[in-house]
Amino acid sequence: MSRSASIFVCSGCGHESAKWHGRCPGCEEWDCLVEQPRAPVDRGRGAGGAGRGARPLVPVALGQVQAPKVARLSTGVGELDRVLGGGLVPGSLVLLGGSPGIGKSTITTGALGNLAAAGRRVLYVSGEESAAQVRLRAERLGAGALSVPIVAETDLDTVVATLEAERPEVCVVDSVQVLHAAALTGAAGSVGQVREVAGRLMGVAKRLGVAVILVGHVTKEGALAGPRVLEHLVDCVLSFEGERERTYRTLRALKNRFGSTNEAGVFEMRDEGLVEVEDASARFVAEATRAPGSVVLCAMEGSRPLLVEVQALVAPTELVPPRRMANGVDRNRLALVLAVLARHAGIGVGSADVFVSLAGGVRVDEPGADLAVALAVASAVKGVTLGGGARPLAAFGELGLTGELRHAAHPDRRLAEARKFGLEGVLCPGDGLPSLRAALGRALGEASPAARAA
Ligand SMILES: Nc1ncnc2c1ncn2[C@@H]1O[C@H](COP(=O)(O)OP(=O)(O)OP(=O)(O)O)[C@@H](O)[C@H]1O
Ligand SMILES: [Mg+2]
């Protein structure tokens, strides 16, 4: 009987089995067997001793290790380069994750188009779409994208052979979940397959110095087998976020061996592809509604300040318990802000639905958003427009459980950004505002009586 080329290994206890089981025979956990290639038989190893023919290595001081400075490859997409830490590093493996339809293929095709136009050798491996489909997208993106060489293939061995023959400097694999390694029997996209595909491509990337961008799908919960299991393997994990129905999308680095993970880029999906939004703050401030329930938040997107409108709606309801909807801010953070508002500022929303949303589909995951959310809710409850003058009110700061206002990172950058767009009198920690109550006093005190809606 022929030995199969793969075995199934329990990711918990390490139990090996020739067949797949739903439940591990070793530790009796469910759904933990992962397929992997059978290791070559090594007969020479004795227990504890060195293997046959193995010679010891001589360690070298790090200072003496040869590390030639390599120039990064600019993708021509400024925001992408910034998130990568200054461009693609040759020979690196980048994982670009995002939910379906967010624009992963669009941004990678655009980047390859720019690289090709700059005289770089590039290759686009499309497993999901036919070459004709990719061409249709490239037509939208312009002349540079049309010069990108493409292969439509899902067999891993063929892709590796093509890479070896073509030796591109940058290669995009769209997506890692559809490539199939013939050595394993599992379906494409299974944990074993995805790991094997990424492992083999990494070997090729390092050996030939090809920068490989792996595209991967993540479900809303980020749970799908695939990208998550690769995070430790690749050099850089980028996440493309946003909602398909909204125009703005954010690109963030979750892990980067060659740069900071604090950077984020903002894009807008247009006819001609993803366009970088360099002046996102200007847009959001101009679009701010200036109605009761609206406050401008001075947020930080990585090392870059961003002004974004927070909107709140408070409406009476018969529902028990009432609804608490948060779009772009953390739900638990909203619950905390509502509790602090009720307990320390006397503004309760007990039997009302509360909706809080950030404009343009932006997501802010920092506690510095608390004060702006609290002010927006208070403004919605009271039915007054905050800010008084012609410009909207801006705020930032974290709320403590005792109602105190706490320091948020990079206050000077946030204030400078607000000033740049003509927002004065920003409510923030320090500045004589020790608590939420004091901030509310100032915000509501300044609300113009004419603006009182109720
Ligand atoms: N003509 C157009 N004008 C504006 N936006 C468009 C146009 N055509 C497509 N789009 C946008 O592009 C998105 C699809 O982009 P893309 O194919 O790059 O996404 P993806 O992340 O690769 O998706 P998938 O997960 O299916 O591979 C659509 O959701 C749509 O919003
Ligand atoms: Mg795609």
XYZ file of C-alpha atoms and ligand atoms in Angstrom:
486
model
C 0.000 0.000 0.000
C 1.383 3.423 -0.868
C 2.053 5.799 2.019
C 0.100 9.023 1.714
C 2.258 12.145 1.480
C 0.547 13.818 4.396
C -0.432 13.183 7.989
C -2.887 14.809 10.356
C -1.464 16.379 13.489
C -3.440 17.607 16.482
C -2.691 21.290 17.074
C -3.305 20.742 20.790
C -1.501 17.567 21.877
C 0.555 16.768 18.780
C -1.100 13.384 18.193
C -0.353 12.096 14.681
C -2.819 10.155 12.629
C -2.889 8.891 9.055
C -6.574 9.761 8.714
C -8.598 12.817 9.561
C -10.793 12.529 12.657
C -13.370 15.012 13.857
C -12.180 14.348 17.392
C -8.516 13.904 18.273
C -7.900 10.302 19.445
C -5.142 11.663 21.725
C -6.689 14.505 23.709
C -10.330 14.079 22.651
C -10.652 17.713 21.598
C -12.917 18.398 18.618
C -11.830 19.771 15.274
C -8.137 20.224 15.989
C -6.471 17.874 13.475
C -4.553 19.803 10.822
C -3.098 18.214 7.717
C 0.595 18.655 7.034
C 3.176 17.081 4.729
C 4.854 13.956 6.094
C 8.403 14.797 7.209
C 11.153 12.834 5.403
C 12.247 9.811 7.448
C 15.466 10.582 9.317
C 17.061 7.314 10.424
C 20.344 8.736 11.656
C 19.140 10.438 14.802
C 19.951 8.714 18.056
C 18.228 9.789 21.235
C 19.857 12.969 22.531
C 22.942 12.791 20.227
C 23.758 14.819 17.142
C 22.257 13.521 13.899
C 24.389 11.690 11.380
C 26.725 14.029 9.559
C 25.586 17.157 11.433
C 28.422 19.585 12.037
C 28.343 22.305 14.686
C 28.114 25.898 13.494
C 30.308 28.765 14.605
C 28.185 31.605 15.990
C 28.951 35.065 14.588
C 28.617 38.369 16.438
C 25.643 40.323 15.096
C 27.919 43.248 14.245
C 29.833 41.026 11.840
C 26.806 39.640 10.032
C 26.713 40.862 6.445
C 23.528 42.875 5.948
C 23.652 44.922 2.775
C 21.295 47.888 2.839
C 18.486 47.190 0.430
C 16.427 49.914 -1.094
C 12.704 49.594 -0.523
C 10.409 49.354 -3.501
C 7.919 52.166 -3.702
C 4.466 50.955 -4.698
C 3.519 54.423 -5.921
C 0.563 54.374 -3.524
C 1.679 56.843 -0.872
C -0.618 55.618 1.886
C 0.347 51.974 1.255
C 4.054 52.830 1.343
C 3.593 54.681 4.614
C 1.748 51.786 6.241
C 4.489 49.409 5.042
C 7.034 51.615 6.794
C 8.432 53.268 3.640
C 7.774 50.800 0.837
C 8.069 47.066 0.177
C 11.170 45.314 1.444
C 12.613 42.949 -1.221
C 12.177 39.318 -0.211
C 9.507 40.067 2.364
C 6.164 38.365 2.749
C 3.187 40.674 3.276
C -0.275 39.429 4.173
C -3.094 41.735 3.129
C -6.319 40.739 4.850
C -9.772 42.192 4.494
C -13.412 41.306 4.155
C -14.789 40.350 0.716
C -15.226 43.194 -1.749
C -13.297 45.724 0.309
C -10.831 46.413 -2.512
C -7.885 44.087 -1.944
C -7.534 43.174 -5.613
C -7.967 46.813 -6.617
C -5.199 48.140 -4.394
C -2.744 45.353 -5.260
C -3.374 45.665 -9.010
C -2.894 49.422 -8.736
C 0.368 48.989 -6.814
C 1.719 46.458 -9.349
C 0.731 48.818 -12.156
C 2.779 51.614 -10.588
C 5.739 49.302 -10.002
C 5.590 48.047 -13.595
C 5.455 51.626 -14.858
C 8.575 52.340 -12.781
C 10.383 49.544 -14.615
C 10.092 46.812 -11.966
C 9.430 43.190 -12.869
C 6.082 42.213 -11.379
C 3.666 39.276 -11.518
C 0.012 38.937 -10.576
C -1.145 35.434 -9.698
C -4.924 35.347 -9.784
C -6.545 32.259 -8.383
C -9.964 33.739 -7.801
C -10.687 35.565 -10.995
C -9.960 34.753 -14.629
C -7.403 36.859 -16.467
C -10.270 38.470 -18.378
C -11.975 39.586 -15.168
C -8.753 41.087 -13.857
C -8.292 42.883 -17.153
C -11.692 44.534 -16.774
C -10.635 45.883 -13.391
C -7.269 46.998 -14.779
C -9.083 48.986 -17.483
C -10.694 51.011 -14.722
C -7.325 51.571 -13.076
C -5.460 52.921 -16.101
C -2.580 52.225 -18.444
C -0.023 51.182 -15.814
C -2.273 48.374 -14.566
C -2.796 47.017 -18.082
C 0.941 46.316 -18.424
C 0.966 43.972 -15.383
C 1.726 40.361 -16.412
C -0.805 37.899 -15.023
C -1.204 34.145 -14.615
C -4.498 32.609 -13.543
C -3.543 29.505 -11.578
C -4.439 27.729 -8.358
C -1.855 24.952 -8.261
C 0.932 25.834 -5.843
C 3.659 23.874 -7.660
C 2.884 25.645 -10.926
C 2.940 29.020 -9.197
C 6.301 28.277 -7.566
C 7.727 27.071 -10.908
C 6.460 30.264 -12.574
C 8.085 32.400 -9.890
C 11.369 30.582 -10.401
C 11.221 31.057 -14.159
C 10.016 34.658 -14.167
C 11.920 35.928 -11.115
C 9.750 38.996 -10.540
C 10.722 41.583 -7.939
C 7.181 41.850 -6.634
C 4.445 39.229 -6.848
C 0.837 39.376 -5.714
C -0.976 36.123 -4.909
C -4.747 36.673 -4.936
C -5.677 34.874 -2.779
C -3.761 32.572 -0.458
C -6.979 30.644 0.259
C -7.505 29.383 -3.291
C -4.006 28.032 -3.915
C -3.807 24.278 -3.563
C -0.785 22.216 -2.561
C -0.975 18.811 -4.268
C 0.945 17.182 -1.387
C -2.022 17.651 0.935
C -5.471 16.187 0.474
C -7.375 18.927 2.328
C -9.521 21.397 0.428
C -7.951 24.717 -0.604
C -8.399 27.245 2.181
C -8.147 24.714 5.018
C -5.689 25.519 7.786
C -3.180 22.900 6.624
C -3.334 24.062 3.005
C -3.020 27.747 3.817
C -0.034 27.098 6.050
C 1.677 24.943 3.456
C 1.046 27.482 0.669
C 2.400 30.377 2.741
C 5.380 28.333 3.935
C 6.391 27.326 0.402
C 5.918 30.859 -0.940
C 7.968 32.245 1.926
C 10.816 29.886 1.028
C 10.722 31.113 -2.570
C 10.422 34.764 -1.527
C 13.513 34.600 0.681
C 15.535 32.523 -1.781
C 14.843 34.634 -4.865
C 14.355 37.982 -3.121
C 10.778 38.349 -4.369
C 8.516 40.559 -2.313
C 5.282 38.552 -2.120
C 1.941 40.098 -1.194
C -0.517 37.419 -0.106
C -4.144 38.447 -0.270
C -6.383 36.773 2.314
C -10.053 36.971 3.206
C -11.157 37.637 6.724
C -14.780 37.399 7.765
C -16.370 40.131 9.873
C -15.352 38.237 12.998
C -11.836 37.734 11.628
C -12.374 34.052 12.278
C -12.009 32.327 8.921
C -9.331 29.686 8.704
C -6.508 31.228 6.818
C -5.033 34.625 7.366
C -5.094 34.392 11.143
C -2.933 31.257 11.223
C -0.335 32.973 9.037
C 0.246 36.024 11.134
C 3.306 34.676 12.898
C 4.831 33.450 9.652
C 4.769 36.566 7.500
C 6.823 39.745 7.909
C 3.975 42.165 7.725
C 0.223 41.878 8.268
C -1.916 44.594 6.750
C -5.613 44.843 7.361
C -7.944 46.621 4.998
C -11.011 47.793 6.888
C -14.170 49.682 6.272
C -17.648 48.919 5.128
C -18.336 48.018 1.552
C -21.268 50.388 1.330
C -19.258 53.348 2.568
C -16.648 55.109 0.513
C -13.815 55.365 3.048
C -11.535 52.435 3.764
C -8.618 52.291 6.171
C -5.432 50.331 5.739
C -3.583 49.446 8.936
C -0.500 47.446 9.815
C -1.241 44.870 12.540
C 2.313 43.580 12.461
C 5.386 44.925 10.721
C 8.916 43.602 11.045
C 10.245 46.598 9.121
C 8.315 49.520 10.513
C 5.818 50.867 12.977
C 2.341 49.411 13.342
C 0.917 52.788 14.241
C 0.409 53.971 10.712
C -2.903 53.971 8.903
C -3.877 55.069 5.421
C -7.287 56.332 4.344
C -8.637 55.527 0.880
C -11.764 56.255 -1.062
C -13.193 53.799 -3.623
C -13.866 55.588 -6.889
C -14.399 54.652 -10.494
C -10.687 54.852 -11.209
C -9.790 52.643 -8.232
C -8.779 53.384 -4.677
C -7.757 56.988 -4.299
C -5.696 58.099 -1.328
C -7.426 60.601 0.913
C -4.679 62.840 2.190
C -6.919 65.548 3.576
C -9.434 63.300 5.314
C -9.787 65.803 8.181
C -10.784 68.616 5.822
C -13.517 66.437 4.315
C -14.937 65.307 7.613
C -14.963 68.797 9.104
C -16.614 70.256 6.003
C -19.225 67.504 6.091
C -19.956 67.879 9.828
C -23.676 68.516 10.232
C -23.639 71.117 13.037
C -26.896 69.676 14.392
C -27.731 68.554 17.959
C -25.858 65.311 18.596
C -22.827 66.180 16.469
C -19.286 66.752 17.777
C -15.932 66.619 15.986
C -13.491 64.149 17.508
C -9.747 64.837 17.272
C -8.654 61.225 16.880
C -5.267 59.653 16.212
C -4.909 57.243 13.312
C -1.498 55.876 14.189
C 0.879 58.820 14.252
C -1.481 60.954 12.209
C -4.230 63.100 13.683
C -7.660 62.813 12.088
C -10.712 64.972 12.656
C -13.907 62.983 12.345
C -17.519 63.730 13.179
C -19.224 61.768 15.963
C -23.006 61.659 15.699
C -25.421 60.534 18.384
C -29.148 59.947 18.310
C -31.171 59.353 21.457
C -34.775 58.275 20.870
C -37.485 57.080 23.275
C -38.298 53.401 22.938
C -40.650 50.744 24.249
C -37.932 48.135 23.940
C -36.566 46.543 27.085
C -33.624 46.646 27.253
C -33.225 49.664 24.967
C -30.863 49.467 22.003
C -27.242 50.592 22.153
C -25.784 50.788 18.653
C -22.175 51.795 18.049
C -20.745 52.294 14.575
C -17.026 52.989 14.441
C -16.561 53.026 18.213
C -16.350 50.121 20.597
C -19.734 49.027 22.037
C -18.288 48.404 25.484
C -16.678 51.814 25.482
C -20.081 53.324 24.631
C -21.671 51.474 27.555
C -18.990 52.886 29.849
C -19.497 56.430 28.557
C -23.283 56.161 29.073
C -22.777 54.903 32.620
C -20.387 57.745 33.452
C -22.786 60.280 31.903
C -25.646 58.974 34.023
C -23.730 58.636 37.262
C -21.423 61.666 37.208
C -23.153 64.189 34.979
C -26.794 63.473 35.688
C -27.606 62.755 32.040
C -29.413 59.415 31.959
C -30.629 57.661 28.822
C -32.248 54.776 30.693
C -35.319 54.160 28.572
C -34.081 55.470 25.246
C -32.351 53.892 22.274
C -28.849 55.301 21.776
C -27.134 55.270 18.392
C -23.576 56.537 18.027
C -21.813 56.614 14.702
C -18.572 57.968 13.229
C -18.928 59.664 9.866
C -17.688 58.055 6.663
C -17.288 54.524 8.017
C -14.157 55.450 9.989
C -13.274 53.283 13.011
C -11.552 54.683 16.061
C -10.282 52.232 18.646
C -8.789 54.508 21.238
C -10.110 55.662 24.608
C -9.379 59.259 23.524
C -12.772 59.168 21.808
C -14.743 58.967 25.093
C -15.257 62.677 25.687
C -16.480 63.375 22.146
C -18.948 60.465 22.394
C -20.202 61.728 25.775
C -20.647 65.266 24.432
C -22.469 64.021 21.336
C -24.888 61.973 23.471
C -25.432 64.866 25.902
C -26.056 67.224 22.991
C -28.575 64.763 21.521
C -30.354 64.345 24.876
C -30.605 68.113 25.422
C -31.377 68.837 21.780
C -28.840 71.637 21.575
C -26.132 72.341 19.037
C -22.704 72.492 20.627
C -20.032 74.963 19.671
C -22.158 78.055 19.363
C -20.281 79.777 16.543
C -19.994 78.930 12.878
C -17.570 76.038 13.457
C -18.432 72.706 15.090
C -17.189 71.899 18.581
C -14.152 69.607 18.751
C -13.081 67.428 21.674
C -10.921 64.510 22.752
C -10.002 62.811 26.033
C -10.512 59.608 27.950
C -13.162 59.267 30.661
C -12.330 57.591 33.950
C -14.890 55.623 35.923
C -15.088 58.375 38.538
C -16.041 60.927 35.920
C -12.576 62.463 35.635
C -11.095 63.501 32.331
C -7.850 61.713 31.537
C -4.885 62.377 29.359
C -4.983 61.072 25.784
C -1.832 60.449 23.726
C -0.389 63.220 21.487
C -2.539 66.162 22.639
C -0.399 68.707 20.742
C -0.796 66.935 17.422
C -4.541 66.721 17.870
C -4.791 70.401 18.815
C -2.592 71.423 15.889
C -4.823 69.494 13.478
C -7.938 71.147 14.921
C -6.346 74.582 14.599
C -5.381 73.844 11.013
C -9.050 73.461 10.156
C -10.205 76.493 12.105
C -11.583 74.672 15.153
C -10.840 76.718 18.259
C -11.775 76.060 21.876
C -11.177 72.309 21.677
C -12.393 70.594 24.855
C -9.620 68.345 26.152
C -7.977 67.168 29.389
C -5.793 69.757 31.091
C -7.030 73.162 29.969
C -8.871 73.666 33.302
C -11.209 70.729 32.671
C -10.739 68.138 35.410
C -13.944 66.208 34.803
C -16.739 65.341 32.405
C -19.076 67.571 34.384
C -16.773 70.565 33.829
C -16.488 69.800 30.111
C -20.274 69.502 29.800
C -20.697 72.750 31.709
C -18.484 74.537 29.244
C -19.960 72.875 26.127
C -23.599 73.330 27.083
C -22.978 76.754 28.557
C -21.648 77.894 25.205
C -24.497 76.373 23.227
C -26.359 79.252 21.630
C -29.962 79.571 22.837
C -31.076 80.107 19.226
C -29.802 76.633 18.446
C -31.986 74.995 21.058
C -34.206 72.673 19.131
C -36.379 71.455 21.969
N -16.863 51.074 -11.343
C -16.691 51.130 -10.040
N -16.720 52.301 -9.386
C -16.533 52.375 -8.075
N -16.305 51.311 -7.288
C -16.260 50.109 -7.867
C -16.459 49.935 -9.265
N -16.338 48.627 -9.539
C -16.122 47.993 -8.372
N -16.057 48.879 -7.367
C -15.802 48.590 -5.944
O -14.753 47.673 -5.850
C -15.079 46.677 -4.915
C -14.453 45.363 -5.298
O -13.059 45.561 -5.273
P -12.064 44.328 -5.270
O -12.480 43.342 -6.290
O -10.702 44.907 -5.342
O -12.312 43.762 -3.813
P -11.664 42.460 -3.190
O -11.400 42.811 -1.771
O -10.547 41.984 -4.024
O -12.892 41.485 -3.291
P -12.885 39.889 -3.278
O -12.948 39.536 -1.856
O -14.120 39.530 -3.995
O -11.648 39.445 -3.957
C -16.574 46.580 -4.924
O -17.069 46.234 -3.665
C -16.984 47.992 -5.278
O -17.187 48.715 -4.081
Mg -10.273 40.136 -5.018
